[in-house]
Short mmCIF file of C-alpha atoms and ligand atoms in Angstrom, two decimals:
data_model
loop_
_atom_site.label_atom_id
_atom_site.label_comp_id
_atom_site.label_asym_id
_atom_site.label_seq_id
_atom_site.Cartn_x
_atom_site.Cartn_y
_atom_site.Cartn_z
CA MET A 826 -12.64 17.44 35.39
CA SER A 827 -15.86 16.59 37.22
CA THR A 828 -16.92 19.05 39.91
CA PRO A 829 -15.88 17.84 43.32
CA ASN A 830 -18.04 16.52 45.51
CA GLY A 831 -18.65 18.90 48.56
CA ASP A 832 -16.43 17.02 52.03
CA ALA A 833 -17.51 19.30 53.81
CA GLY A 834 -20.82 17.62 54.70
CA ARG A 835 -24.54 19.21 53.05
CA SER A 836 -26.19 22.94 54.63
CA ASP A 837 -28.92 21.91 57.19
CA ALA A 838 -30.42 24.97 56.47
CA LEU A 839 -31.12 27.32 54.03
CA VAL A 840 -31.57 30.76 55.01
CA LEU A 841 -32.55 33.38 52.94
CA PHE A 842 -31.58 37.19 53.11
CA GLY A 843 -34.02 39.64 50.94
CA ALA A 844 -36.84 37.17 51.22
CA THR A 845 -39.41 39.36 50.02
CA GLY A 846 -37.64 40.43 46.74
CA ASP A 847 -37.49 40.48 43.51
CA LEU A 848 -34.32 37.54 42.66
CA ALA A 849 -35.45 35.76 45.58
CA TYR A 850 -39.32 35.44 43.05
CA LYS A 851 -37.60 35.47 41.00
CA LYS A 852 -35.44 33.09 40.42
CA ILE A 853 -35.40 31.83 43.96
CA PHE A 854 -38.14 30.42 44.64
CA PRO A 855 -38.29 28.90 41.74
CA ALA A 856 -35.50 26.31 41.63
CA LEU A 857 -35.48 25.93 45.34
CA TYR A 858 -39.25 23.70 43.98
CA ALA A 859 -37.29 22.39 41.35
CA MET A 860 -34.83 21.33 43.80
CA VAL A 861 -37.49 19.40 45.70
CA LYS A 862 -39.02 18.57 43.00
CA ARG A 863 -35.33 16.31 41.92
CA GLY A 864 -35.34 15.46 45.91
CA ASP A 865 -32.47 17.72 46.58
CA LEU A 866 -33.28 20.11 49.32
CA ALA A 867 -35.33 18.21 52.51
CA ALA A 868 -33.42 21.39 54.37
CA PRO A 869 -35.55 24.21 56.32
CA VAL A 870 -35.45 27.49 54.06
CA ILE A 871 -36.05 30.20 56.42
CA GLY A 872 -36.58 33.67 55.08
CA VAL A 873 -35.51 36.63 55.93
CA ALA A 874 -36.32 39.95 55.48
CA ARG A 875 -37.34 43.92 56.67
CA SER A 876 -40.89 43.17 55.79
CA MET A 877 -42.86 42.52 58.92
CA TRP A 878 -44.71 39.03 57.57
CA ASP A 879 -46.19 36.18 58.69
CA LEU A 880 -45.33 32.31 57.68
CA GLU A 881 -48.45 32.99 56.11
CA ARG A 882 -47.84 36.13 53.93
CA PHE A 883 -44.94 34.23 52.84
CA GLN A 884 -46.36 31.80 51.86
CA VAL A 885 -48.55 32.46 49.65
CA ARG A 886 -45.62 35.43 47.51
CA VAL A 887 -43.87 31.29 46.96
CA ARG A 888 -46.48 29.56 45.71
CA ASP A 889 -47.71 33.06 42.93
CA SER A 890 -44.09 32.90 42.27
CA ILE A 891 -44.02 28.95 40.99
CA ALA A 892 -46.76 30.12 39.99
CA GLN A 893 -46.07 32.93 37.46
CA ASP A 894 -42.09 32.48 36.55
CA GLY A 895 -41.00 29.10 38.20
CA GLY A 896 -42.95 27.96 34.63
CA GLY A 897 -46.28 26.93 36.94
CA ILE A 898 -47.00 24.22 39.23
CA ASP A 899 -46.65 20.48 37.88
CA ASP A 900 -46.80 18.91 41.49
CA GLU A 901 -48.70 19.55 44.01
CA HIS A 902 -46.69 17.56 45.77
CA ALA A 903 -43.27 18.90 45.97
CA LEU A 904 -45.20 22.77 46.10
CA GLY A 905 -46.69 21.06 49.84
CA ARG A 906 -43.30 19.72 50.78
CA LEU A 907 -41.54 22.97 50.04
CA ILE A 908 -44.04 25.39 51.19
CA SER A 909 -43.79 23.06 54.78
CA LEU A 910 -39.72 24.27 54.67
CA LEU A 911 -40.61 27.88 55.21
CA GLY A 912 -40.02 29.92 57.97
CA TYR A 913 -40.30 33.97 58.28
CA VAL A 914 -38.14 35.28 60.30
CA SER A 915 -38.66 39.52 59.63
CA ILE A 916 -34.83 40.80 60.76
CA ASP A 917 -33.54 45.13 61.04
CA TYR A 918 -30.87 44.58 59.35
CA SER A 919 -29.63 48.60 60.12
CA ASP A 920 -29.64 46.26 64.07
CA PRO A 921 -27.55 43.33 64.11
CA ALA A 922 -28.83 42.86 67.28
CA THR A 923 -31.57 41.38 66.07
CA LEU A 924 -30.26 38.69 63.99
CA ALA A 925 -29.76 36.64 67.68
CA ALA A 926 -34.03 36.47 66.47
CA LEU A 927 -32.68 33.63 63.98
CA ARG A 928 -31.05 31.59 66.44
CA GLY A 929 -34.75 30.76 67.33
CA ALA A 930 -35.68 29.40 63.48
CA LEU A 931 -32.75 27.37 63.18
CA GLY A 932 -33.87 25.20 65.50
CA ASP A 933 -31.11 21.76 65.84
CA ALA A 934 -29.50 23.14 62.21
CA THR A 935 -25.75 22.74 62.62
CA ARG A 936 -24.74 23.57 58.83
CA PRO A 937 -26.72 26.67 57.53
CA ALA A 938 -26.35 28.53 54.42
CA TYR A 939 -26.59 32.03 54.48
CA TYR A 940 -27.66 33.65 51.07
CA LEU A 941 -27.44 37.38 50.68
CA ALA A 942 -29.10 38.18 48.37
CA ILE A 943 -29.33 41.97 49.63
CA PRO A 944 -27.75 45.69 48.38
CA PRO A 945 -24.63 45.81 48.83
CA SER A 946 -24.22 47.47 50.83
CA VAL A 947 -25.99 46.03 54.32
CA PHE A 948 -23.64 42.91 53.12
CA GLU A 949 -21.07 44.17 55.95
CA THR A 950 -23.73 44.91 58.62
CA VAL A 951 -25.51 41.25 58.06
CA ILE A 952 -22.09 39.55 58.09
CA ALA A 953 -21.12 41.40 61.13
CA GLY A 954 -24.11 40.80 62.83
CA LEU A 955 -23.95 37.12 61.87
CA GLY A 956 -20.65 36.78 63.84
CA GLY A 957 -21.52 38.67 66.38
CA ALA A 958 -24.18 36.65 67.35
CA GLY A 959 -22.18 33.52 66.67
CA LEU A 960 -24.46 32.08 63.76
CA ALA A 961 -21.29 31.70 61.69
CA ASP A 962 -18.83 28.52 62.97
CA ALA A 963 -19.97 25.86 60.55
CA ALA A 964 -21.56 27.64 58.58
CA ARG A 965 -21.77 28.73 55.43
CA VAL A 966 -22.61 32.40 53.56
CA ILE A 967 -23.61 32.70 49.80
CA VAL A 968 -22.87 36.30 47.84
CA GLU A 969 -25.18 38.09 45.51
CA LYS A 970 -23.15 40.13 42.81
CA PRO A 971 -22.36 43.14 42.07
CA PHE A 972 -19.08 41.86 44.49
CA GLY A 973 -17.67 45.57 45.37
CA ARG A 974 -18.52 47.79 42.96
CA ASP A 975 -14.48 48.64 42.73
CA LEU A 976 -10.38 47.45 43.48
CA ALA A 977 -11.38 48.50 46.57
CA SER A 978 -14.58 47.35 47.25
CA ALA A 979 -14.11 44.53 46.35
CA LYS A 980 -10.99 43.90 48.67
CA GLU A 981 -13.14 45.23 51.94
CA LEU A 982 -15.86 43.11 51.51
CA ASN A 983 -13.84 39.72 50.96
CA ARG A 984 -11.65 41.14 53.77
CA PHE A 985 -13.66 41.88 55.69
CA ALA A 986 -15.84 38.40 55.17
CA ARG A 987 -13.17 36.84 55.30
CA SER A 988 -12.49 37.43 59.45
CA VAL A 989 -16.31 36.35 59.23
CA PHE A 990 -15.98 32.85 57.25
CA SER A 991 -13.24 30.50 55.89
CA GLU A 992 -11.79 30.33 52.04
CA ASP A 993 -14.41 27.42 51.21
CA SER A 994 -17.32 29.10 53.58
CA ILE A 995 -17.45 31.63 51.43
CA PHE A 996 -20.20 30.85 47.87
CA ARG A 997 -19.89 34.47 45.19
CA ILE A 998 -22.15 34.14 43.14
CA ASP A 999 -22.23 34.95 39.11
CA HIS A 1000 -24.81 32.92 37.57
CA TYR A 1001 -23.24 32.93 33.94
CA LEU A 1002 -20.90 29.91 35.63
CA ALA A 1003 -23.57 27.37 36.15
CA LYS A 1004 -25.40 28.20 32.37
CA GLU A 1005 -25.00 25.45 30.50
CA GLU A 1006 -23.89 26.85 27.25
CA ILE A 1007 -20.97 28.30 29.35
CA MET A 1008 -19.62 25.33 30.58
CA ASN A 1009 -19.88 24.45 27.30
CA LEU A 1010 -17.33 26.73 26.43
CA LEU A 1011 -14.84 25.25 29.14
CA TYR A 1012 -15.83 21.06 27.76
CA PHE A 1013 -15.47 22.59 24.32
CA ARG A 1014 -12.08 24.46 23.64
CA PHE A 1015 -10.90 21.07 26.22
CA ALA A 1016 -12.19 18.04 25.33
CA ASN A 1017 -11.22 18.69 21.57
CA SER A 1018 -7.85 18.23 19.97
CA PHE A 1019 -8.26 20.10 17.10
CA LEU A 1020 -8.95 23.76 18.42
CA GLU A 1021 -5.81 23.57 20.55
CA PRO A 1022 -3.31 24.42 16.77
CA ILE A 1023 -5.62 27.49 16.26
CA TRP A 1024 -6.22 28.45 18.95
CA ASN A 1025 -4.25 31.99 19.45
CA ARG A 1026 -2.73 34.98 18.04
CA ASN A 1027 -1.71 33.03 14.37
CA TYR A 1028 -4.33 31.93 13.15
CA VAL A 1029 -7.22 34.13 15.14
CA ALA A 1030 -8.31 37.61 13.94
CA SER A 1031 -10.38 38.89 16.91
CA PHE A 1032 -13.36 37.70 18.98
CA GLN A 1033 -15.74 39.28 19.45
CA ILE A 1034 -19.01 38.86 22.32
CA THR A 1035 -22.47 40.39 22.35
CA LEU A 1036 -24.93 40.50 25.38
CA ALA A 1037 -27.82 42.05 23.77
CA GLU A 1038 -30.84 42.81 25.97
CA ASP A 1039 -33.65 43.83 23.56
CA PHE A 1040 -35.93 45.24 27.41
CA GLY A 1041 -35.33 47.77 29.02
CA VAL A 1042 -34.16 48.50 33.08
CA GLU A 1043 -37.94 46.69 34.10
CA GLY A 1044 -38.20 48.74 37.24
CA ARG A 1045 -34.63 48.44 38.06
CA GLY A 1046 -33.90 52.33 37.47
CA ALA A 1047 -32.25 52.75 41.26
CA PHE A 1048 -30.53 50.02 40.76
CA TYR A 1049 -29.29 50.77 37.74
CA GLU A 1050 -28.05 53.75 39.03
CA THR A 1051 -25.25 52.64 41.32
CA ALA A 1052 -24.13 50.21 38.36
CA GLY A 1053 -23.89 50.80 34.68
CA CYS A 1054 -23.84 48.86 31.80
CA LEU A 1055 -20.20 48.25 33.38
CA ARG A 1056 -20.77 47.64 36.27
CA ASP A 1057 -24.03 45.29 35.69
CA VAL A 1058 -22.75 42.59 33.11
CA ILE A 1059 -19.39 43.56 31.45
CA GLU A 1060 -16.77 42.62 34.28
CA ASN A 1061 -18.20 39.91 35.62
CA HIS A 1062 -20.72 38.33 33.48
CA LEU A 1063 -18.86 39.02 29.97
CA PHE A 1064 -15.45 38.57 31.84
CA GLN A 1065 -15.71 35.09 32.97
CA VAL A 1066 -16.89 34.17 29.41
CA VAL A 1067 -13.42 35.85 27.65
CA ALA A 1068 -11.34 33.80 30.69
CA LEU A 1069 -13.30 31.08 30.09
CA LEU A 1070 -11.71 31.29 25.60
CA ALA A 1071 -8.93 32.45 26.72
CA MET A 1072 -7.38 30.71 29.52
CA GLU A 1073 -4.54 28.35 29.10
CA PRO A 1074 -5.16 24.51 29.96
CA PRO A 1075 -5.42 24.24 33.88
CA THR A 1076 -2.14 22.01 35.03
CA TYR A 1077 -4.56 19.48 36.07
CA ARG A 1078 -7.56 18.02 36.73
CA ASP A 1079 -9.48 20.90 39.74
CA PHE A 1080 -10.90 23.04 39.89
CA GLY A 1081 -8.23 25.01 41.88
CA ALA A 1082 -6.01 25.31 39.24
CA LEU A 1083 -8.35 26.34 36.62
CA HIS A 1084 -9.73 29.53 39.13
CA SER A 1085 -6.34 30.12 39.00
CA GLU A 1086 -6.14 30.48 35.28
CA LYS A 1087 -8.61 32.93 34.57
CA THR A 1088 -7.55 34.83 37.37
CA ASP A 1089 -4.07 34.98 35.42
CA VAL A 1090 -6.68 35.78 32.06
CA PHE A 1091 -7.71 38.85 33.54
CA LYS A 1092 -4.14 39.51 35.20
CA ALA A 1093 -2.63 39.77 31.90
CA MET A 1094 -5.31 42.15 30.93
CA LYS A 1095 -4.70 45.37 30.39
CA PRO A 1096 -6.21 47.56 32.22
CA LEU A 1097 -9.15 49.90 30.70
CA ALA A 1098 -8.14 53.38 28.97
CA ALA A 1099 -11.65 55.53 28.83
CA ASP A 1100 -11.09 55.24 25.23
CA ASP A 1101 -11.18 51.51 25.02
CA LEU A 1102 -14.46 52.21 26.17
CA VAL A 1103 -18.02 53.69 24.27
CA ARG A 1104 -20.85 54.13 27.14
CA GLY A 1105 -24.12 54.93 25.34
CA GLN A 1106 -27.59 55.18 26.86
CA PHE A 1107 -30.96 55.16 26.18
CA VAL A 1108 -32.95 57.92 25.32
CA GLY A 1109 -35.81 57.57 27.90
CA TYR A 1110 -33.35 55.70 31.01
CA GLN A 1111 -34.27 59.84 32.45
CA ASN A 1112 -38.08 59.62 32.56
CA GLU A 1113 -36.71 56.25 34.24
CA PRO A 1114 -38.23 55.51 38.55
CA GLY A 1115 -35.17 55.68 40.33
CA VAL A 1116 -33.49 57.67 37.83
CA ALA A 1117 -31.43 60.92 38.04
CA LYS A 1118 -33.01 63.39 35.18
CA ASP A 1119 -29.81 64.40 34.57
CA SER A 1120 -28.45 61.10 35.04
CA ASP A 1121 -24.79 59.45 33.04
CA VAL A 1122 -24.94 56.17 33.47
CA GLU A 1123 -24.72 53.96 30.93
CA THR A 1124 -27.01 51.68 29.87
CA PHE A 1125 -24.14 50.43 27.05
CA CYS A 1126 -20.88 49.45 27.12
CA ALA A 1127 -18.46 48.51 23.90
CA LEU A 1128 -14.81 47.60 24.34
CA ARG A 1129 -12.14 46.85 23.28
CA LEU A 1130 -9.62 44.20 25.72
CA HIS A 1131 -6.27 43.44 25.02
CA ILE A 1132 -5.12 40.20 27.21
CA ASP A 1133 -0.97 40.89 27.22
CA SER A 1134 0.27 36.62 26.83
CA TRP A 1135 2.04 35.04 24.75
CA ARG A 1136 -1.23 32.90 23.42
CA TRP A 1137 -3.12 36.54 22.55
CA ALA A 1138 -0.69 39.13 21.91
CA GLY A 1139 -2.32 41.69 19.29
CA VAL A 1140 -5.40 39.46 19.83
CA PRO A 1141 -8.23 42.62 19.85
CA TRP A 1142 -11.75 41.25 21.71
CA TYR A 1143 -14.42 43.20 21.79
CA LEU A 1144 -17.47 43.48 24.23
CA ARG A 1145 -20.74 44.50 24.01
CA SER A 1146 -24.11 45.01 25.86
CA GLY A 1147 -27.00 46.38 26.23
CA LYS A 1148 -30.51 47.45 27.28
CA ARG A 1149 -33.59 48.07 24.51
CA LEU A 1150 -31.05 46.95 21.26
CA PRO A 1151 -32.96 45.20 18.50
CA LYS A 1152 -32.79 42.15 20.16
CA THR A 1153 -32.07 39.15 23.33
CA VAL A 1154 -28.84 37.05 22.78
CA THR A 1155 -25.66 36.39 23.26
CA GLU A 1156 -23.15 35.77 21.50
CA ILE A 1157 -20.30 34.74 20.59
CA LEU A 1158 -17.73 34.75 17.03
CA VAL A 1159 -14.40 34.23 16.63
CA GLU A 1160 -12.93 35.43 13.50
CA LEU A 1161 -10.26 33.80 12.29
CA LYS A 1162 -7.27 35.33 9.51
CA PRO A 1163 -7.62 34.95 6.31
CA PRO A 1164 -5.79 32.51 4.73
CA PRO A 1165 -2.06 33.54 3.82
CA GLN A 1166 -2.17 34.00 -0.35
CA LYS A 1167 -5.25 34.94 -1.54
CA LEU A 1168 -5.34 31.89 -4.61
CA PHE A 1169 -9.52 32.44 -5.25
CA GLU A 1170 -10.71 36.13 -6.50
CA ASP A 1171 -13.73 35.55 -3.28
CA SER A 1172 -11.12 33.74 -0.52
CA TRP A 1173 -10.10 36.74 0.95
CA PRO A 1174 -12.12 40.20 3.05
CA PRO A 1175 -13.26 42.09 1.91
CA ASP A 1176 -14.52 40.00 -0.57
CA SER A 1177 -15.77 37.79 1.59
CA PRO A 1178 -16.09 37.38 5.23
CA ALA A 1179 -13.06 35.74 7.25
CA ASN A 1180 -13.64 32.41 8.23
CA TYR A 1181 -15.11 32.06 12.10
CA LEU A 1182 -16.07 29.85 15.17
CA ARG A 1183 -19.10 31.19 16.61
CA PHE A 1184 -20.73 30.33 20.05
CA ARG A 1185 -25.03 31.46 20.66
CA LEU A 1186 -25.00 31.02 24.38
CA ALA A 1187 -28.70 33.09 24.28
CA PRO A 1188 -32.04 32.12 23.19
CA ASP A 1189 -30.57 28.73 22.49
CA ALA A 1190 -27.64 27.29 21.74
CA SER A 1191 -25.05 26.83 19.06
CA ILE A 1192 -21.39 26.09 18.34
CA ALA A 1193 -21.37 27.19 14.14
CA LEU A 1194 -17.63 26.76 12.51
CA ALA A 1195 -18.56 28.86 9.05
CA ALA A 1196 -16.16 28.56 6.43
CA ARG A 1197 -16.05 28.68 2.41
CA VAL A 1198 -16.50 26.15 -0.23
CA LYS A 1199 -16.59 25.64 -3.83
CA ARG A 1200 -19.28 26.59 -6.16
CA ALA A 1201 -20.55 24.51 -8.54
CA GLY A 1202 -19.26 25.62 -12.39
CA GLU A 1203 -16.13 26.41 -13.93
CA GLU A 1204 -15.25 29.32 -12.09
CA PHE A 1205 -13.86 29.00 -8.39
CA LEU A 1206 -15.87 30.61 -6.62
CA GLY A 1207 -17.32 29.77 -3.61
CA ASP A 1208 -19.81 30.69 -0.49
CA GLN A 1209 -19.30 30.69 2.93
CA ARG A 1210 -21.28 27.91 4.73
CA GLU A 1211 -21.83 27.26 9.37
CA LEU A 1212 -21.22 23.38 9.91
CA LEU A 1213 -22.99 23.78 12.69
CA LEU A 1214 -21.86 21.45 15.64
CA LEU A 1215 -24.60 22.12 18.52
CA ASP A 1216 -28.23 23.23 18.44
CA THR A 1217 -30.21 23.80 20.52
CA GLN A 1218 -30.61 20.98 23.72
CA PRO A 1219 -33.05 21.58 26.70
CA ASN A 1220 -30.76 22.46 30.60
CA LYS A 1221 -31.66 20.15 32.52
CA GLU A 1222 -31.21 22.40 35.62
CA SER A 1223 -31.83 25.96 35.26
CA PRO A 1224 -28.22 28.34 36.75
CA TYR A 1225 -29.58 29.35 39.92
CA GLU A 1226 -30.41 25.74 41.34
CA ARG A 1227 -27.25 24.37 40.25
CA LEU A 1228 -25.36 26.93 42.52
CA LEU A 1229 -27.94 26.71 45.13
CA SER A 1230 -27.46 22.92 45.29
CA ASP A 1231 -23.87 22.58 44.61
CA ALA A 1232 -22.96 25.64 47.90
CA MET A 1233 -25.57 23.78 50.52
CA ALA A 1234 -23.39 21.08 49.44
CA GLY A 1235 -20.63 23.08 50.41
CA ASN A 1236 -19.23 22.38 45.90
CA GLY A 1237 -17.04 26.04 44.76
CA ALA A 1238 -16.34 25.00 41.87
CA LEU A 1239 -19.25 27.05 39.66
CA PHE A 1240 -18.43 29.95 42.15
CA THR A 1241 -15.21 33.00 41.84
CA ARG A 1242 -12.69 33.21 44.06
CA GLU A 1243 -11.40 36.72 46.01
CA ASP A 1244 -8.07 36.75 44.42
CA THR A 1245 -10.00 36.38 40.38
CA VAL A 1246 -13.08 39.58 41.38
CA GLU A 1247 -10.38 41.45 42.81
CA ALA A 1248 -7.99 40.44 38.53
CA ALA A 1249 -11.12 41.27 37.47
CA TRP A 1250 -12.17 45.12 39.40
CA ALA A 1251 -8.81 46.40 38.79
CA VAL A 1252 -8.88 45.54 35.20
CA VAL A 1253 -11.48 48.33 34.92
CA GLU A 1254 -10.97 50.18 38.22
CA ARG A 1255 -9.40 53.31 35.92
CA VAL A 1256 -12.17 52.95 34.01
CA LEU A 1257 -14.99 53.72 36.54
CA ALA A 1258 -13.23 56.81 37.83
CA THR A 1259 -12.45 58.09 33.95
CA HIS A 1260 -14.66 57.63 30.81
CA HIS A 1261 -16.03 60.22 28.71
CA ARG A 1262 -19.25 60.58 28.86
CA SER A 1263 -22.78 58.18 27.84
CA GLN A 1264 -24.00 58.82 24.12
CA PRO A 1265 -27.31 59.10 23.78
CA TYR A 1266 -28.78 56.14 21.39
CA LYS A 1267 -32.26 55.40 20.36
CA PRO A 1268 -34.19 52.67 21.36
CA GLY A 1269 -34.35 49.79 19.33
CA THR A 1270 -31.03 50.44 17.79
CA TRP A 1271 -27.05 49.09 17.90
CA GLY A 1272 -26.25 51.98 20.56
CA PRO A 1273 -24.43 54.95 19.53
CA LYS A 1274 -22.27 54.91 16.71
CA GLN A 1275 -19.22 55.68 18.59
CA ALA A 1276 -19.54 52.05 18.95
CA ASP A 1277 -18.83 51.04 15.54
CA LYS A 1278 -16.42 53.54 15.69
CA LEU A 1279 -14.45 51.53 18.41
CA ILE A 1280 -14.22 48.41 16.28
CA ALA A 1281 -13.93 49.67 12.71
CA PRO A 1282 -9.26 48.94 12.81
CA ASN A 1283 -11.25 45.26 12.89
CA GLY A 1284 -14.78 44.97 10.80
CA ARG A 1285 -17.94 45.39 12.57
CA TRP A 1286 -19.90 44.48 14.90
CA HIS A 1287 -21.60 41.15 13.93
CA ASN A 1288 -25.31 42.56 14.22
CA LEU A 1289 -26.44 38.18 15.11
CA ALA A 1290 -27.84 37.09 12.69
CA PRO A 1291 -31.31 35.18 13.50
CA ALA A 1292 -31.40 31.84 15.21
CA ASP A 1293 -31.43 29.36 12.37
CA ALA A 1294 -30.27 31.44 9.45
CA ALA A 1295 -27.48 27.66 9.94
CA SER A 1296 -26.00 28.47 6.18
CA LYS A 1297 -25.98 31.72 5.95
CA GLN A 1298 -24.03 35.04 6.86
CA PRO A 1299 -23.64 36.74 10.38
CA THR A 1300 -25.62 40.12 8.67
CA GLN A 1301 -23.35 43.43 9.57
C1 BG6 B 1926 -27.96 40.35 35.54
C2 BG6 B 1926 -28.18 42.00 35.36
O1 BG6 B 1926 -26.57 40.15 36.53
O2 BG6 B 1926 -27.92 38.96 34.28
C3 BG6 B 1926 -29.12 42.71 34.63
O3 BG6 B 1926 -27.87 42.64 36.55
C4 BG6 B 1926 -29.20 41.63 33.28
O4 BG6 B 1926 -28.72 43.81 34.17
C5 BG6 B 1926 -29.12 39.96 33.61
O5 BG6 B 1926 -29.96 41.37 32.55
C6 BG6 B 1926 -28.61 38.78 31.95
O6 BG6 B 1926 -28.44 37.76 32.71
P1 BG6 B 1926 -28.99 36.29 32.23
O7 BG6 B 1926 -28.71 35.43 32.21
O8 BG6 B 1926 -30.74 36.98 31.44
O9 BG6 B 1926 -28.43 36.48 30.57
#
């Protein structure tokens, strides 16, 4: 399966709403710089924001971002080219009439791509303004997450966006889908034959997926108060990972088929109930700027999912994420069932850990398979060793570079589809409204104790050994 090339023509301008914001500074400008360096961007880039900046100030901001967050300026010529492509328009989002000012900035462009890196509260006003000003014809719209904040708002946003743009002109971003390590999950599952016979309820005991961050909300307190961990990373990033691990093979070689299979995974998930979810909040969160003193918003989440399908019935999926945890690491652990008989003293849990497959997604990439081998000697005793199938490999493209380039080419393979987004929201819908209170946890720990109780019926959290511990057991 290859990613199709857009057949609808490349976008001839990129309009970046939220151009003075954090996301643009940290991720988008460095991605644009990389695109110019490899000859993938020659179209005008028009920054749009409320601030009454002039072009020069915007250019300085772009240069600073690349120096600070883009790995430094290593090609002055390419930077010069990017700077020459820039334009800037100040727009009041609450007054759609001001969007008409964009028309002049767009010049001869006939197929602009509008990137909405703005708060979700203004998505609809901007989309309506673009439609009303006649600027949406033949255009594309790229929408940053979060796409809605529950099922009803996601449906409303989809309906609204579809009233102005066609589905194949709407590009909903989940940057996890463009990560090399996550694309490798799809490849690894379906490019190998050894996995399929064991990839089901008969051989897999459980899945654990952890997205741990050792940092806090880093000045994003006001945003985080509207989101919380479940909405920020679980319902989107980690659910996408689950979908790739759980889906059936696509029945034909097209990304449309892949989107449908992923949607089916969400449809087969049992809607979460309050007892499936442990919410935690790190001590000190309430002192962060923009955070309410009595906030109950969760900065940690652990949950148990069930996928009610032929393949996965009865297999628990444990997901966990949090801020201010002991380390920054993302890892999947697939625990296999023990052999049917205990022929050797140490070949069965709890005397020995289960065989497993481990995918480390960040900060480095690895795929390892753990199995027991006999120790030399008279006794039939052994150790579990990891066979490392993939060790870190440098990424050629950042996720944003890939996504912007694909969206401008009209290629929606790595974006989320309307029905997939809604099916994912449906799983968390109930628990967004009815959940237990957040439990406090100390920064630098693995979250509240209740998370350990949640997983206890199926073992313990695998608290992530260092990347170089290739031949060791996971630390428990
Ligand atoms: C973002 C969340 O979508 O993903 C952040 O808003 C989170 O809170 C980030 O830190 C994690 O992404 P990555 O690529 O750093 O794993």
